[in-house]
mmCIF file of C-alpha atoms in Angstrom:
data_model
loop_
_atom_site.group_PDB
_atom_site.id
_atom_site.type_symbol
_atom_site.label_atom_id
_atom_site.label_comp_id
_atom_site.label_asym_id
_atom_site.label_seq_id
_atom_site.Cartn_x
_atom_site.Cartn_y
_atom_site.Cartn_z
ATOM 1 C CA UNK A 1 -187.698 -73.222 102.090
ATOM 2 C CA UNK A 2 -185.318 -70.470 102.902
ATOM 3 C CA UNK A 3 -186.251 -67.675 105.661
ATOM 4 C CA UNK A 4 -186.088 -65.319 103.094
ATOM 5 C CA UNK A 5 -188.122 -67.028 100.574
ATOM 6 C CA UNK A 6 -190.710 -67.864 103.460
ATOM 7 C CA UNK A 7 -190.557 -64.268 104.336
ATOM 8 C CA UNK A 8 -191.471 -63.307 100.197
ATOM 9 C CA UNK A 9 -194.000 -65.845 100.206
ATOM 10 C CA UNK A 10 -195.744 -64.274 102.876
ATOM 11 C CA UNK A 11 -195.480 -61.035 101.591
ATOM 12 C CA UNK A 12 -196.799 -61.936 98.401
ATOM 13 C CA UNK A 13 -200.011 -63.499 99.914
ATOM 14 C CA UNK A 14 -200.569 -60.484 101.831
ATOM 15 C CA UNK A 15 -200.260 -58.191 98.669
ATOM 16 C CA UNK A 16 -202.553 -60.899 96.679
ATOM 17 C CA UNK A 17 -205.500 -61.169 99.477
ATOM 18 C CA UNK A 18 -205.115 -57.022 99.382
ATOM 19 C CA UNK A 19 -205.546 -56.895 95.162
ATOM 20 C CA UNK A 20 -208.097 -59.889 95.264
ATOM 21 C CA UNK A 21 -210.523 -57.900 98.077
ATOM 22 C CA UNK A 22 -210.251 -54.492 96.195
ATOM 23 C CA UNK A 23 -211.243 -56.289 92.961
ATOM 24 C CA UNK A 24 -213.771 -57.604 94.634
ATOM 25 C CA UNK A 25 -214.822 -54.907 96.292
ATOM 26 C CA UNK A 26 -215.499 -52.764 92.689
ATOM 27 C CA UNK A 27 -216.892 -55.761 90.769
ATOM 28 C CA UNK A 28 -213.380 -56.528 88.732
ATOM 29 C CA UNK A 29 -211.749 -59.966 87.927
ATOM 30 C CA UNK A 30 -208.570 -60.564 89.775
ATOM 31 C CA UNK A 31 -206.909 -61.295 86.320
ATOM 32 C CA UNK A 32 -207.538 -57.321 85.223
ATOM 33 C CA UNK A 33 -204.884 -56.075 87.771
ATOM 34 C CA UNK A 34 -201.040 -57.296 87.099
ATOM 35 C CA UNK A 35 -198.768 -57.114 89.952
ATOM 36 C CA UNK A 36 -195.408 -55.465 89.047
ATOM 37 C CA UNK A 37 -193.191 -56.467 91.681
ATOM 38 C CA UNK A 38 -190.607 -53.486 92.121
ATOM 39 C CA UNK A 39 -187.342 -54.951 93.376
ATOM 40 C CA UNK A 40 -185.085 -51.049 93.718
ATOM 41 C CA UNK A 41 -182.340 -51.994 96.179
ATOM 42 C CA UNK A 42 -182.749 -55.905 96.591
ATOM 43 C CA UNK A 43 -180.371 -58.203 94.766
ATOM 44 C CA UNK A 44 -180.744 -60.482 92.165
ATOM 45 C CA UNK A 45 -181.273 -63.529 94.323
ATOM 46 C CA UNK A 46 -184.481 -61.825 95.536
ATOM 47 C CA UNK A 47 -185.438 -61.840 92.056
ATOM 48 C CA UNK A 48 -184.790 -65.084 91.604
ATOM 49 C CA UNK A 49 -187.061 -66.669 94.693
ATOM 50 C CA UNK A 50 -190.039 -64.172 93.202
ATOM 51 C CA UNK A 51 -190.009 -65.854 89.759
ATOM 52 C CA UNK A 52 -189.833 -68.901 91.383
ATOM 53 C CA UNK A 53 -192.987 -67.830 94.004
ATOM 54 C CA UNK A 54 -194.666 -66.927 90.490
ATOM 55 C CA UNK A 55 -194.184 -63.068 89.793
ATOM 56 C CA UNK A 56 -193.183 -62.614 86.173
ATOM 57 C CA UNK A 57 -193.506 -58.797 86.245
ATOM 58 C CA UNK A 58 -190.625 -56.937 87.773
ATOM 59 C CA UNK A 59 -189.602 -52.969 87.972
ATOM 60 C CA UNK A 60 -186.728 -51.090 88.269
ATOM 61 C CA UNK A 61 -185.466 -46.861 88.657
ATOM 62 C CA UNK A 62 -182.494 -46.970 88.421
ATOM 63 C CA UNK A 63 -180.431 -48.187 85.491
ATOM 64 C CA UNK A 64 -177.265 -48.517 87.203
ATOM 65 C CA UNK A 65 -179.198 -51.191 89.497
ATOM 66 C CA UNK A 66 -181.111 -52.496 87.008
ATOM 67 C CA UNK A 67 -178.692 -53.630 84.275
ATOM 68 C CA UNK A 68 -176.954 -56.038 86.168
ATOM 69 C CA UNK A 69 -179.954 -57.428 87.974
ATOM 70 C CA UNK A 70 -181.171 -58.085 84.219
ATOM 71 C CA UNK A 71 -178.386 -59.462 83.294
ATOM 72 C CA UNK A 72 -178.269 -61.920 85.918
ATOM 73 C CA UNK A 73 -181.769 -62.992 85.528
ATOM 74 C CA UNK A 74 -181.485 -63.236 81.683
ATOM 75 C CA UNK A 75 -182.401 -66.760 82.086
ATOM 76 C CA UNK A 76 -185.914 -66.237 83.557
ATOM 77 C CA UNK A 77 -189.358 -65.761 81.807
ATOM 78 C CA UNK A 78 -189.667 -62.027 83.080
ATOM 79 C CA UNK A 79 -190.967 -58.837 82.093
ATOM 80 C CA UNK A 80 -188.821 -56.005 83.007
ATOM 81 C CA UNK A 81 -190.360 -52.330 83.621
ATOM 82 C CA UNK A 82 -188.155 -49.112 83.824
ATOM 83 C CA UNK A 83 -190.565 -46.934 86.029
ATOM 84 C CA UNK A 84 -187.625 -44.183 86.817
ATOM 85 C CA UNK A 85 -187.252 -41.250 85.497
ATOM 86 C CA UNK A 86 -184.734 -41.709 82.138
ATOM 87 C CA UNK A 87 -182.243 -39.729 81.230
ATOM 88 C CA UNK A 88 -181.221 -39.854 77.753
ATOM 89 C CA UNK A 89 -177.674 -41.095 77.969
ATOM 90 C CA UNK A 90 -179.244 -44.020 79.604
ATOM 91 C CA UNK A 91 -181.166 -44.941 76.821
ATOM 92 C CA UNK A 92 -179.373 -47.734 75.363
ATOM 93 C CA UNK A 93 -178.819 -49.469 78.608
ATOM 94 C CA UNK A 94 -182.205 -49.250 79.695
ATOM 95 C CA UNK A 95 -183.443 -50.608 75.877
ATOM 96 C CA UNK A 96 -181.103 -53.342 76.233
ATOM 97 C CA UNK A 97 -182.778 -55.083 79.229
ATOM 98 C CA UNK A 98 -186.673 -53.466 79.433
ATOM 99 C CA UNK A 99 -189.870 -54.847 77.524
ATOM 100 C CA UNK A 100 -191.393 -51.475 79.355
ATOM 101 C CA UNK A 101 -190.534 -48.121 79.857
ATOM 102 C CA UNK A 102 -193.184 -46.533 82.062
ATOM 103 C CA UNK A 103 -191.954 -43.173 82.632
ATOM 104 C CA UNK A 104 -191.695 -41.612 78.741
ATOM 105 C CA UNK A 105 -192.590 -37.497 79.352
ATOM 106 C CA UNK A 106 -190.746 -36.020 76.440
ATOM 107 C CA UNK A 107 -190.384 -35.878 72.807
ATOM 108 C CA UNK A 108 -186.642 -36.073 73.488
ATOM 109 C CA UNK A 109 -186.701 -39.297 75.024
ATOM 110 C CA UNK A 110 -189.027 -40.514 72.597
ATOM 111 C CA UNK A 111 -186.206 -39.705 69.941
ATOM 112 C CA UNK A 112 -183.742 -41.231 72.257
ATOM 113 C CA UNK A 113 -185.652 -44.757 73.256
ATOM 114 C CA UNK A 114 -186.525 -44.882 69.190
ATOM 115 C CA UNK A 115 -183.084 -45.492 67.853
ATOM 116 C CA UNK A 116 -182.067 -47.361 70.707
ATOM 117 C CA UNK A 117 -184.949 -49.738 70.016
ATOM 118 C CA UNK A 118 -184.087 -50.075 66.451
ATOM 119 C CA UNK A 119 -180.430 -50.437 66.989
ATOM 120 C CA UNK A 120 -181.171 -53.034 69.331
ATOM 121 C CA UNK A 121 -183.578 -54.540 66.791
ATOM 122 C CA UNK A 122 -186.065 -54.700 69.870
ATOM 123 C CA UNK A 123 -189.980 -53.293 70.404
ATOM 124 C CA UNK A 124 -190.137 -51.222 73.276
ATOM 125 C CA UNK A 125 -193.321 -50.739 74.993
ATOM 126 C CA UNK A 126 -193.765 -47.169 76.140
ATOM 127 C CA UNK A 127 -196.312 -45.511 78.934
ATOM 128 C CA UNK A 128 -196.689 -41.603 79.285
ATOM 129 C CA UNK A 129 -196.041 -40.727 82.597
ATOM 130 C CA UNK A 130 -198.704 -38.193 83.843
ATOM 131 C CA UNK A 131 -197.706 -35.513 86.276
ATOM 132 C CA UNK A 132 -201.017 -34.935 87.771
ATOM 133 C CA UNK A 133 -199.954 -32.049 89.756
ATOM 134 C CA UNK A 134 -198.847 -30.200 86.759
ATOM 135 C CA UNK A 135 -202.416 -29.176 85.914
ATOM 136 C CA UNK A 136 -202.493 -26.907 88.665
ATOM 137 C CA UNK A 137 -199.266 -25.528 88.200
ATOM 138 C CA UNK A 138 -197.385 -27.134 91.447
ATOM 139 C CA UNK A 139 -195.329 -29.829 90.054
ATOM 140 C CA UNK A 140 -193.156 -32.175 91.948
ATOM 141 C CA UNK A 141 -190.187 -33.797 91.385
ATOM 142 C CA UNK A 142 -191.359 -37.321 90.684
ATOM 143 C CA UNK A 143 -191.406 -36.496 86.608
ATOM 144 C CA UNK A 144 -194.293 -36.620 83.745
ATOM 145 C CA UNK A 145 -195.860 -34.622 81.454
ATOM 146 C CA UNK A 146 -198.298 -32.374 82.175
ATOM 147 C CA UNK A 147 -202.040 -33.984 81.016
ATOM 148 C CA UNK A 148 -202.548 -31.261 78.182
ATOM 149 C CA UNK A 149 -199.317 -32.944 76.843
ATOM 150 C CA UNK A 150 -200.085 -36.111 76.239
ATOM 151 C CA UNK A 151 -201.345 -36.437 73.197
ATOM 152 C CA UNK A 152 -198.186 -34.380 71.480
ATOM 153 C CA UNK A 153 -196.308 -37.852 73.321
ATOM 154 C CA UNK A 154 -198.655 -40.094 71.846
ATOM 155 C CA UNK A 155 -198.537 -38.993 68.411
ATOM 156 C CA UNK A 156 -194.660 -38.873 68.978
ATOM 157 C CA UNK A 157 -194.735 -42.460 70.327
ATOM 158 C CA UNK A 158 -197.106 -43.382 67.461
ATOM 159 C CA UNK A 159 -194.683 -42.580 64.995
ATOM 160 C CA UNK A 160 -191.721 -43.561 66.851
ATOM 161 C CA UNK A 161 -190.169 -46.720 64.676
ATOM 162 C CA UNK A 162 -189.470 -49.420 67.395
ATOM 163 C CA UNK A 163 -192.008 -48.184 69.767
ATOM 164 C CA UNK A 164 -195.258 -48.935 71.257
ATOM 165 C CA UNK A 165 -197.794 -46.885 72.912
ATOM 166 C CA UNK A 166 -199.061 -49.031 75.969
ATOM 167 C CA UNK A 167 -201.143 -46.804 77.797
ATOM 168 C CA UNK A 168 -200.394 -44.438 80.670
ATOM 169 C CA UNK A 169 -198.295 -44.026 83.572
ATOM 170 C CA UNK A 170 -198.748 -42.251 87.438
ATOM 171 C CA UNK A 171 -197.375 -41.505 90.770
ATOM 172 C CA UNK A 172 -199.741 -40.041 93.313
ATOM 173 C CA UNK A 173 -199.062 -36.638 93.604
ATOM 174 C CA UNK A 174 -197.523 -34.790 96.424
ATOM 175 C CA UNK A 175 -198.360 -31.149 95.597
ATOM 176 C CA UNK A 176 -201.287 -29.741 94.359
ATOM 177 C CA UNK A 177 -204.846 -30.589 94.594
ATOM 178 C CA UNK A 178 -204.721 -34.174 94.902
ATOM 179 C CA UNK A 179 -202.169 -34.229 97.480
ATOM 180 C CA UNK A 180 -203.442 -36.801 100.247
ATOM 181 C CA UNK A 181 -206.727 -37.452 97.109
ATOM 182 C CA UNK A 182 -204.801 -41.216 95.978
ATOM 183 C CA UNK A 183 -208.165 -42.014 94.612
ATOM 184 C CA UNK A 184 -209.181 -38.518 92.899
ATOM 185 C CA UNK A 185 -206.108 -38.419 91.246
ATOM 186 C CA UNK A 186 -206.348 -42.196 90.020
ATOM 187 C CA UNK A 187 -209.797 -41.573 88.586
ATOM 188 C CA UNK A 188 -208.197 -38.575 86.902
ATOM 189 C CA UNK A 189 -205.502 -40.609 85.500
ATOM 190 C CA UNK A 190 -208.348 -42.659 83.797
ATOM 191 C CA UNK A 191 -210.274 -40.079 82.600
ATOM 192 C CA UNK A 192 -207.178 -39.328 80.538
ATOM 193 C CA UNK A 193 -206.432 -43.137 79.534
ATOM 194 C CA UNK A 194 -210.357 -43.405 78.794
ATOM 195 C CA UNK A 195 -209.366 -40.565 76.107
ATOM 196 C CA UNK A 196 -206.557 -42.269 74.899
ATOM 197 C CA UNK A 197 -208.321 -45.743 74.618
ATOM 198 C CA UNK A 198 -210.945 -44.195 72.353
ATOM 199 C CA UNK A 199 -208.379 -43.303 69.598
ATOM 200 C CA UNK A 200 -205.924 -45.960 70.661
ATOM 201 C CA UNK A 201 -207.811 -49.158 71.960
ATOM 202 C CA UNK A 202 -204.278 -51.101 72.382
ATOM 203 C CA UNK A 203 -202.878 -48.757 74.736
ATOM 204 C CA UNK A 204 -204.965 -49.808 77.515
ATOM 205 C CA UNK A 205 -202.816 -50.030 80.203
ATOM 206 C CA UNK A 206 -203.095 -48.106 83.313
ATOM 207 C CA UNK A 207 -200.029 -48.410 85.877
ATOM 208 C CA UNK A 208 -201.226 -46.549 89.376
ATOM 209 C CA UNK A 209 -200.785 -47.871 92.983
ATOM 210 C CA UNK A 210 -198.013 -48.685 94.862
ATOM 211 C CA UNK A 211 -197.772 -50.753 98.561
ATOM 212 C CA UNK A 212 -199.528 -47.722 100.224
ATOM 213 C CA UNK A 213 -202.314 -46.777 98.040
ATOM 214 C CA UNK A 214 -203.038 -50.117 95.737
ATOM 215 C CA UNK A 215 -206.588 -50.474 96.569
ATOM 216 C CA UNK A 216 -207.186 -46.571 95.466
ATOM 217 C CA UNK A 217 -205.594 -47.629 92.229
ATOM 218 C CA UNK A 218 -207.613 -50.922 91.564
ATOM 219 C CA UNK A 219 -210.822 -49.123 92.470
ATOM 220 C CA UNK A 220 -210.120 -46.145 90.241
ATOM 221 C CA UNK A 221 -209.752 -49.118 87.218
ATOM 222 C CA UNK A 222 -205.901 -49.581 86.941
ATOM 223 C CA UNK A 223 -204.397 -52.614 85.041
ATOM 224 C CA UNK A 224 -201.265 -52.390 87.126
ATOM 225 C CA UNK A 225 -200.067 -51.626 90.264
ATOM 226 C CA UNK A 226 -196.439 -51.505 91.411
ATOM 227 C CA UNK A 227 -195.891 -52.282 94.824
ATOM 228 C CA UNK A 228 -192.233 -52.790 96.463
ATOM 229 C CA UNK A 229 -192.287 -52.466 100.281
ATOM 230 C CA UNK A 230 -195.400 -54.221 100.793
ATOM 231 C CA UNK A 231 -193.199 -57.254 98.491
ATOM 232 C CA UNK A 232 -189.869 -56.710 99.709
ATOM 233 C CA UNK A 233 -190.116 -54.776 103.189
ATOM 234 C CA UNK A 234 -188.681 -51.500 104.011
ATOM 235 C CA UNK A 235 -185.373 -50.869 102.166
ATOM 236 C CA UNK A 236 -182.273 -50.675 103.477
ATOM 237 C CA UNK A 237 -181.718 -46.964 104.718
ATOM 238 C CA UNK A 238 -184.766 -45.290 103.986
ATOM 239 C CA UNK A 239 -185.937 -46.273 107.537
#
């Protein structure tokens, strides 16, 4: 075994005691949280030893990044989340290459990720990202709609040909009143996706948590949690 793939390993079985102990700790099945392993910044090759160290769920922000790592992994059994924010000339990259796109937050890119789905003859699964600290007005710069918005997305999603509404998307807030709260705003975010679920019972995923704040997320009820650091270590340049 390589240093680096003993390194990952390692990792990995860190991450998994810390998801198995919060489930645990709240009653829940290990099997109702999926790790998304987001590999930003690492090559392909690191992609490569985590498929083979059994992660099938992998995340990307940034399509420029994320194309070619794709594209040099087409060969494994992998599901492929966009969790960055998406502009719209990106689109048909990003379609090309993701079974997910976790950060959907206007009708626009609705539009935008529906033809490119079509043209692409591909089904794109779609989560509303949820700006949390919109509601009180101090919104960051980390993207979403504001909660009184999401149903206007989900409708638009709904009807979008080549989409499909998955569930619901956040990043702990910086600003606003659950600054520093990981686990208020989490149980916020499912108060919304309980909402959603009742009209919608297919879209019931709930992507929350990342390496910091995971066990806030499983606690709060989240099907997914997207941790990087924690996986990968500290990347290269951001100290």
């Amino acid at each position: 075994m390589t240093d680096r793939k003993e390194q990952l390993a390692a990792n990995l079985a860190q991450v998994e005691e810390r998801i198995t102990s919060a489930c645990t700790a709240v009653g829940r099945k290990r099997e109702e949280v999926t790790l998304i392993v987001v590999t930003k910044t690492y090559p392909a090759s690191d992609v490569r030893i985590l498929h083979e160290l059994g992660v099938r769920h992998v995340a990307e922000n940034r399509d420029q990044d994320a194309a070619p790592k794709a594209t040099a992994c087409a060969d494994l059994s992998l599901t492929w989340h966009f969790v960055g924010q998406l502009q719209t000339n990106k689109v048909r990259s990003v379609t090309s290459y993701a079974d997910v796109v976790q950060s959907v937050d206007r009708t626009k890119l609705v539009t935008a990720l529906s033809a490119a789905a079509v043209r692409a003859d591909r089904e794109l699964g779609c989560l509303i990202q949820v700006a949390l600290d919109a509601e009180s007005g101090e919104r960051g710069e980390r993207g979403g709609v504001a909660p009184d918005g999401i149903e206007e997305l989900a409708a638009a999603v709904d009807a979008a040909e080549g989409l499909r509404l998955d569930g619901l998307m956040t990043v702990a807030p910086l600003a606003g009143p659950f600054a520093g709260r990981q686990r208020a705003a989490f149980d916020r975010l499912m108060e919304f996706a309980t909402r959603l679920r009742a009209g919608r019972p297919a879209a019931n995923m709930v992507s929350a948590g990342m390496s910091a704040d995971l066990e806030d997320a499983v606690a709060a009820g989240a099907t997914h949690v997207r941790v990087g650091t924690a996986v990968l270590g500290v990347r290269p340049g951001l100290g």
